[in-house]
Short mmCIF file of C-alpha atoms in Angstrom, two decimals:
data_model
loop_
_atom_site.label_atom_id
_atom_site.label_comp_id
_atom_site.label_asym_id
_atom_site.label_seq_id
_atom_site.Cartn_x
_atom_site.Cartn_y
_atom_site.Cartn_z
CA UNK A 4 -29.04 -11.76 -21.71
CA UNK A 5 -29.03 -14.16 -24.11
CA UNK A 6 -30.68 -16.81 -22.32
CA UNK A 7 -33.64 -14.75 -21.34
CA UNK A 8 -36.71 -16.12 -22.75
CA UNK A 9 -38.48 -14.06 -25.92
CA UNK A 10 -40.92 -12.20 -23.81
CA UNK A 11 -37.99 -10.13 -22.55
CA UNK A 12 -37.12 -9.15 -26.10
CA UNK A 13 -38.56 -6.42 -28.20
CA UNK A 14 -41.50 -7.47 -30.25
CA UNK A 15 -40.28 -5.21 -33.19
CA UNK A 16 -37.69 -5.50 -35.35
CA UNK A 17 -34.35 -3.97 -35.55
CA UNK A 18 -35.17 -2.13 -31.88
CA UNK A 19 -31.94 -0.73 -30.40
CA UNK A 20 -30.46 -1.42 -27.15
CA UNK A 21 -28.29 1.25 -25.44
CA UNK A 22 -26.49 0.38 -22.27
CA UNK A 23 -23.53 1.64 -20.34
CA UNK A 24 -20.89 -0.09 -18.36
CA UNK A 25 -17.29 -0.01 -16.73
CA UNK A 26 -14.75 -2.69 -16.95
CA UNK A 27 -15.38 -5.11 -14.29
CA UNK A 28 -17.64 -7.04 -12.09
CA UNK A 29 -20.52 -9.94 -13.48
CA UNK A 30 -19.89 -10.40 -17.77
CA UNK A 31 -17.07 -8.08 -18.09
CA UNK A 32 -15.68 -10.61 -20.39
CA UNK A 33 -18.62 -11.17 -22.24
CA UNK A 34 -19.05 -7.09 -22.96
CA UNK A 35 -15.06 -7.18 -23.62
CA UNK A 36 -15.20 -9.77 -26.55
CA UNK A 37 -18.59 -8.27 -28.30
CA UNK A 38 -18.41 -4.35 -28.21
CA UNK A 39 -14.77 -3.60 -27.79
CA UNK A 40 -13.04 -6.53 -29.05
CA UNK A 41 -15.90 -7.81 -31.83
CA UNK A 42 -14.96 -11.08 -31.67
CA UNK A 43 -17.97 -13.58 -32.43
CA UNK A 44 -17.76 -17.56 -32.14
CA UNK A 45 -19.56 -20.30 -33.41
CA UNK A 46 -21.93 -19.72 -30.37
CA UNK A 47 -22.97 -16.39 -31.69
CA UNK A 48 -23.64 -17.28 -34.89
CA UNK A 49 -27.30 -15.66 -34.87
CA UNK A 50 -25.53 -12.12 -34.15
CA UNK A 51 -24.59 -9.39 -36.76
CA UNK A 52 -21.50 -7.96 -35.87
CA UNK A 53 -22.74 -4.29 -38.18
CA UNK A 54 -25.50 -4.47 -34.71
CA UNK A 55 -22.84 -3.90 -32.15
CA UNK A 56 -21.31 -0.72 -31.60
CA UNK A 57 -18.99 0.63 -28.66
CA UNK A 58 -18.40 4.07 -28.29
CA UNK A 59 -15.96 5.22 -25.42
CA UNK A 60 -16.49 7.53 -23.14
CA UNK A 61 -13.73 9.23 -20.91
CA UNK A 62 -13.26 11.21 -17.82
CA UNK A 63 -11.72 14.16 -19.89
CA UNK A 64 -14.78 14.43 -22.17
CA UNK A 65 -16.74 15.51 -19.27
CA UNK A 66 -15.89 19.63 -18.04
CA UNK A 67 -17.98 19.33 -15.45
CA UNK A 68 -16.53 17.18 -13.55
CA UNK A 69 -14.82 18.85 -10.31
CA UNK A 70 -11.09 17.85 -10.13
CA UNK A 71 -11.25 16.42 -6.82
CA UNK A 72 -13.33 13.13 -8.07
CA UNK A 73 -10.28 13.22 -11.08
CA UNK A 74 -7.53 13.18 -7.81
CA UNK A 75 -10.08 10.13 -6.35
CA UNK A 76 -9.61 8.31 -9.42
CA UNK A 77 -5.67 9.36 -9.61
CA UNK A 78 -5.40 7.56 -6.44
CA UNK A 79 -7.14 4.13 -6.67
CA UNK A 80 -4.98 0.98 -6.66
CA UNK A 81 -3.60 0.41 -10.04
CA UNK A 82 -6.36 -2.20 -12.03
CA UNK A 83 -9.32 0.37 -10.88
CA UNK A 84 -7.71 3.10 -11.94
CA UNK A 85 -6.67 2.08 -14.98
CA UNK A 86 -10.54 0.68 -15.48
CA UNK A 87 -12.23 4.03 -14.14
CA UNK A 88 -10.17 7.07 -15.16
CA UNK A 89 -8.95 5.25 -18.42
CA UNK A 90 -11.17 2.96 -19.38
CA UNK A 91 -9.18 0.10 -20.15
CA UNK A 92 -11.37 -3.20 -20.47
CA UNK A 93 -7.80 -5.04 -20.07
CA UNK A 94 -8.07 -4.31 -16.18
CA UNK A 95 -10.43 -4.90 -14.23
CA UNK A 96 -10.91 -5.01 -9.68
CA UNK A 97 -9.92 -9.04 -8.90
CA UNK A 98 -7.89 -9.28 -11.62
CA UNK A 99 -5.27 -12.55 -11.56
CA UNK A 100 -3.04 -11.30 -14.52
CA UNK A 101 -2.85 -7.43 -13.60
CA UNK A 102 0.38 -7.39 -15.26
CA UNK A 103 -1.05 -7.45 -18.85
CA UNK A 104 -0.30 -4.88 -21.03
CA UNK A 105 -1.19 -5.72 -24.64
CA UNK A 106 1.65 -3.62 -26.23
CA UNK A 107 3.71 -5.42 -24.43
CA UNK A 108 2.77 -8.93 -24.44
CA UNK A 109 0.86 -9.74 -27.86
CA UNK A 110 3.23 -9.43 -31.15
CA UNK A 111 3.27 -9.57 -34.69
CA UNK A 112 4.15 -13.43 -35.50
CA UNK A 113 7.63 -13.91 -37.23
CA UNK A 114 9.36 -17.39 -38.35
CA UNK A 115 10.84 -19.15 -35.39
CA UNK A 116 14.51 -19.95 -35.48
CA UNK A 117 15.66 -23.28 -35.68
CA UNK A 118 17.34 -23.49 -32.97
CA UNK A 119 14.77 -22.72 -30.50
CA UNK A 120 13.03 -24.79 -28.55
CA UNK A 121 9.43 -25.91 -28.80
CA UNK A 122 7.24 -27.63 -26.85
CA UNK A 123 3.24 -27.58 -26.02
CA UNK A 124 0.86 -28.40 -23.70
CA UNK A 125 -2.76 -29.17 -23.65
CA UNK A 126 -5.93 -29.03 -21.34
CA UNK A 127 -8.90 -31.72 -22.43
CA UNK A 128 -12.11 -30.48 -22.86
CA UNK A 129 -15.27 -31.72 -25.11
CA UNK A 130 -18.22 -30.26 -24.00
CA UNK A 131 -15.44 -27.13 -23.38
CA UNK A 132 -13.44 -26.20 -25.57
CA UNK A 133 -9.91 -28.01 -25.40
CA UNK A 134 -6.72 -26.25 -25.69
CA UNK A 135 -3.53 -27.01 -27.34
CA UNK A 136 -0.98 -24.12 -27.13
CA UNK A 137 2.98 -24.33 -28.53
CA UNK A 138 5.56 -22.56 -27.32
CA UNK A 139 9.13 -21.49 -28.50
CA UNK A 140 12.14 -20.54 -26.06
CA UNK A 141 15.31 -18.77 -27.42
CA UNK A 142 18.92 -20.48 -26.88
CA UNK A 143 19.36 -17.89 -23.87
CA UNK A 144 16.13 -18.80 -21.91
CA UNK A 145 15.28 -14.99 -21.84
CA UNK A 146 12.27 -15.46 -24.07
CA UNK A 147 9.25 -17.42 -24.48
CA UNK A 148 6.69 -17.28 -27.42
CA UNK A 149 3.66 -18.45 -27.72
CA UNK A 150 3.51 -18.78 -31.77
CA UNK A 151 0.20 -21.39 -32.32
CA UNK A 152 -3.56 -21.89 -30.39
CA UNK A 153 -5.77 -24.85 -30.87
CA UNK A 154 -9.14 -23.85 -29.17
CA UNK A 155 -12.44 -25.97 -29.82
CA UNK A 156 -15.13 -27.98 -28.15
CA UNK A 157 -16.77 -30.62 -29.79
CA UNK A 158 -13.64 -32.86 -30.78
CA UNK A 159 -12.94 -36.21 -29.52
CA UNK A 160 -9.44 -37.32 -28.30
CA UNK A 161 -8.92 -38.71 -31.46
CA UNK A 162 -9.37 -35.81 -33.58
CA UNK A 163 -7.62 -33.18 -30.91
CA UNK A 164 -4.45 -35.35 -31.35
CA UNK A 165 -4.23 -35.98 -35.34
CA UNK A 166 -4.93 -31.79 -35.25
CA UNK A 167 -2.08 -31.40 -33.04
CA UNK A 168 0.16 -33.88 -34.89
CA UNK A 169 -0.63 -32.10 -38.49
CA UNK A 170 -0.10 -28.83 -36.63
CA UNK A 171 3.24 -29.78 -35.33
CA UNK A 172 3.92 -31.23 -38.78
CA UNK A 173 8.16 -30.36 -39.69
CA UNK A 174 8.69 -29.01 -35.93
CA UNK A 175 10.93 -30.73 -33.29
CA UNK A 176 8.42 -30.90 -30.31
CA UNK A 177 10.56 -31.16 -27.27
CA UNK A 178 7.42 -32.13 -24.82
CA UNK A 179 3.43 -32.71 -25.11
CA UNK A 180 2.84 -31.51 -21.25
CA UNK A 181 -0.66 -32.26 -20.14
CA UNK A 182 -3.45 -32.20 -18.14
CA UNK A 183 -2.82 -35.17 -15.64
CA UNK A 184 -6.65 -35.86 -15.80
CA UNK A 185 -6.02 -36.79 -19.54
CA UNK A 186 -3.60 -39.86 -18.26
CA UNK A 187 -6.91 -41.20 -15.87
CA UNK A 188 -8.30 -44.67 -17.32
CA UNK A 189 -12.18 -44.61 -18.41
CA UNK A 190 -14.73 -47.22 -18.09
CA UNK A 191 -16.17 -46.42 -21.54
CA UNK A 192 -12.91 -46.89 -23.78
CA UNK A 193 -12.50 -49.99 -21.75
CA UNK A 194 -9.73 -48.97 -19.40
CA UNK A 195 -8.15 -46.61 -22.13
CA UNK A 196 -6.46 -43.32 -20.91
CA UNK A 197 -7.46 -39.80 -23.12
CA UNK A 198 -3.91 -40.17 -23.41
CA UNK A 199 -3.91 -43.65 -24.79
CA UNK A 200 -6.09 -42.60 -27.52
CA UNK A 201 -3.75 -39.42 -28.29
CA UNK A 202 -0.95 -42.05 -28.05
CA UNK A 203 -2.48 -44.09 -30.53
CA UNK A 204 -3.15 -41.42 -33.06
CA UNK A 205 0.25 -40.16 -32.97
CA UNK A 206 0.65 -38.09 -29.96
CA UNK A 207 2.95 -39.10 -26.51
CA UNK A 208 1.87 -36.34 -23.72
CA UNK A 209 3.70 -36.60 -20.29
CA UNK A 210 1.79 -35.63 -17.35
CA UNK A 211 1.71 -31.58 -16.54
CA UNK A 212 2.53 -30.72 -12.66
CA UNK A 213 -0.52 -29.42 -11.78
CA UNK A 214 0.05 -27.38 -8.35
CA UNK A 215 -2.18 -24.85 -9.36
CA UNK A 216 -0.75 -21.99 -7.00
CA UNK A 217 3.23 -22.87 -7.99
CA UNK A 218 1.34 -22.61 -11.60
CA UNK A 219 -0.02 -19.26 -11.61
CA UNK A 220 3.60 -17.84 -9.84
CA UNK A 221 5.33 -18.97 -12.85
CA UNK A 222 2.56 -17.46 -14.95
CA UNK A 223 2.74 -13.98 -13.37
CA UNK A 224 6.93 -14.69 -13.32
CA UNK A 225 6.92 -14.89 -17.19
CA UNK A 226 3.99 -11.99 -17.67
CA UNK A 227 6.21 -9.59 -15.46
CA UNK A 228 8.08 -6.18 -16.57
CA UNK A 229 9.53 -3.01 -14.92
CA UNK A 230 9.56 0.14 -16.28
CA UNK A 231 12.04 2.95 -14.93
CA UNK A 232 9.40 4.98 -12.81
CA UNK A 233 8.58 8.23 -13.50
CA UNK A 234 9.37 7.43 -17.75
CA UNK A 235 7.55 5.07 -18.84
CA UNK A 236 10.64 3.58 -20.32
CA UNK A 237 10.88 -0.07 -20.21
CA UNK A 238 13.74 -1.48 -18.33
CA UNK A 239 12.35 -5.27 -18.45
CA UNK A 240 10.82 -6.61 -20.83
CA UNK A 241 8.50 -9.51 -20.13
CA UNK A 242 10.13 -13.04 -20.60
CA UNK A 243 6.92 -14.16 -22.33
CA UNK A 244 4.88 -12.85 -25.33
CA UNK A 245 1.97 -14.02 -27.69
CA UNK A 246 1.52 -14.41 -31.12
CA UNK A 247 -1.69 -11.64 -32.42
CA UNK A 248 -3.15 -15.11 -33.78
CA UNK A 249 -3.41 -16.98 -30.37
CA UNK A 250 -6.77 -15.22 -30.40
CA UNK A 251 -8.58 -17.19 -27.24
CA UNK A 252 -5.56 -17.06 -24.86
CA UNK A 253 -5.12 -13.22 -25.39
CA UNK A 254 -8.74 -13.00 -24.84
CA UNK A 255 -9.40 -15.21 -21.72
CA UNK A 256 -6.42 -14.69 -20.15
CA UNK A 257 -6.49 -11.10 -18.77
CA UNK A 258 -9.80 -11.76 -17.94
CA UNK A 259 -9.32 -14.26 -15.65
CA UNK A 260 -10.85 -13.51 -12.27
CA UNK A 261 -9.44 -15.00 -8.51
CA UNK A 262 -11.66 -17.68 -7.00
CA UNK A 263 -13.90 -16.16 -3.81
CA UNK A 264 -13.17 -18.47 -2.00
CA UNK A 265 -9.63 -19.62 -2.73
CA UNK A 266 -8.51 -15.93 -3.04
CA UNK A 267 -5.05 -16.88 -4.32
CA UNK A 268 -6.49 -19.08 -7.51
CA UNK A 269 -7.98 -18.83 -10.29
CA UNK A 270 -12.29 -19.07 -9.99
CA UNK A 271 -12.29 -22.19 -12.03
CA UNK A 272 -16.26 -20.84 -13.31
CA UNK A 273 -14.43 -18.53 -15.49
CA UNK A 274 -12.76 -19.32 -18.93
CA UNK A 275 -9.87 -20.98 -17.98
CA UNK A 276 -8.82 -23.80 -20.58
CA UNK A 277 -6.06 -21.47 -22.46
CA UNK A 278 -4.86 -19.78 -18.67
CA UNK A 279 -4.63 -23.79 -17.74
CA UNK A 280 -3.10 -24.67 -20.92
CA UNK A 281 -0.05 -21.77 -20.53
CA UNK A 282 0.13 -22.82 -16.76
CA UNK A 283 0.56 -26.71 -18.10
CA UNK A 284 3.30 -25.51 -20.39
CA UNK A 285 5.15 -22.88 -18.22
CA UNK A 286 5.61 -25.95 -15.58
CA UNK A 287 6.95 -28.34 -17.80
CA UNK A 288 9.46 -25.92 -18.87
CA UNK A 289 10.43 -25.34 -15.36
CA UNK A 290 10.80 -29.28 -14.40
CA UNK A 291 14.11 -30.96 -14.55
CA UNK A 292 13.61 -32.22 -18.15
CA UNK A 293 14.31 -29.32 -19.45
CA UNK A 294 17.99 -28.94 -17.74
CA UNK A 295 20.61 -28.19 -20.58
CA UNK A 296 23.46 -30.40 -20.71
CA UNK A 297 26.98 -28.52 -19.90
CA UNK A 298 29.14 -27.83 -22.45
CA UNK A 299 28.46 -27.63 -26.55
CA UNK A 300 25.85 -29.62 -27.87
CA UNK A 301 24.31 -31.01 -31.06
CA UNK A 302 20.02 -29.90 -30.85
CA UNK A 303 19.16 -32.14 -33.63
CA UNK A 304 20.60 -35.28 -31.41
CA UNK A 305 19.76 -34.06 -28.83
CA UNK A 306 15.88 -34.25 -29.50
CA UNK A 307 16.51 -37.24 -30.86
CA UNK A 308 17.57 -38.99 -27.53
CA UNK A 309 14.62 -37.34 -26.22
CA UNK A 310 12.63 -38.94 -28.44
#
């Protein structure tokens, strides 16, 4: 809508628009982030948040409807039901991430322990936005944290890397995964890497694997949980969880939609820097660098070899 040219647009003032929508289908993601989630970027800078208002409306708020289209509903598969009879904008039909649950997976940030593990990993973008998300993994492995987001378009390599470096600032970064395109040489820096010029400003990034499919398992792997059925009660908690403040992965995420074509990917037309970014960092943390050595051992020194 907003590209439309100013014919399409009232010629007076202040004139309402009233629409009405379920979750799902062609800018779900756009109506998601205005209306129910109210979250304006730079891009919408000519938009006054006190001008959009979302009201729900639910099945239950209508008597008239027979209870034979509630026992439809009651019976889709689980993403359009949850969209239709509930009206969750979290789930939506072709859904990658279907095991989102907000509650569940987005937390209150608290101070990392020391002797956790960090690490980060980073997708390039300029024109896009680039990503830069760190992670934290207890002692036991059992749990993964995303505690910090860098998300912005506009910044050369340069800049991305010294905002990384001040971000990272006191911290023991185990790994800087990334994009493998970042490590491909350019004619315009005269033969010089995107990670040559993070190198160079402070910043050593290894190589990400990037087998997208493998990827997304280990994304889904760390998003899953069980709950005892029948309760509700949660007998698994999900491995990984996300800081409230890691704003643009919480919101892109979930929305991701699978590719047409490649039904088992990711449709690469949709947001995808911060889904790339996790999938970058979830991979590294599966590779064979990050086997612990048997027996007791000193962290400190130990990220100091690694260094």
């Amino acid at each position: 809508m907003a590209s439309l040219p100013p014919r399409h647009w009232p010629s007076i003032d202040h004139s309402p628009f009233i629409g009405a929508s379920n979750p799902g289908s062609v800018g779900h993601a756009w109506v998601k982030r205005l209306w129910i989630d109210r979250q304006f970027v730079d891009d919408d800078a000519r938009l006054d948040p006190d001008d959009f208002l979302f009201i729900p409306a639910r099945v239950g708020e209508n008597p008239y409807l027979p209870q034979s289209y509630l026992d439809t509903l009651n019976s889709l598969p689980d993403a359009m039901r949850r969209a239709m009879l509930e009206g969750d904008w979290t789930a939506f039909v072709g859904q990658v991430f279907d095991e989102w649950r907000e509650h569940l997976h987005v937390i209150d940030p608290f101070e990392i322990p020391a002797d956790w593990m960090r690490w980060t990993g980073t997708d390039y973008g300029f024109a896009a936005p680039f990503c830069t998300l760190w992670a934290a993994k207890s002692p036991d492995r059992q749990r993964i944290v995303i505690y910090r987001e860098l998300y912005e378009k506009g910044w050369r390599a340069k800049e991305q890397a010294i905002r990384i470096k001040d971000a990272s600032k006191g911290e023991r970064i185990w790994i800087y995964a990334a994009d493998p395109s970042m490590f491909a040489k350019r004619r315009e820096t005269v033969g010089d890497s995107i990670a040559d010029e993070y190198k160079k400003a402070g910043v050593k990034l290894r190589p990400a694997n990037n087998d997208r499919l493998a990827g997304w398992a280990v994304v889904h792997d760390a998003l899953n949980w069980k709950e005892m059925p029948g309760t509700g009660r949660l007998i698994k908690p999900p491995r990984l969880q996300v800081f409230r403040t890691c704003t643009n992965l919480i919101r892109t995420l979930p929305a991701l939609p699978y590719d047409p074509i490649k039904v088992e990917d990711v449709d690469t037309d949709a947001e995808d820097h911060a889904g790339d970014t996790l999938r970058y960092l979830l991979m590294a943390e599966r590779g064979s660098e990050w086997k612990r050595p048997k027996g007791p051992v000193n962290l400190v020194d130990l990220m100091e070899r690694r260094r």
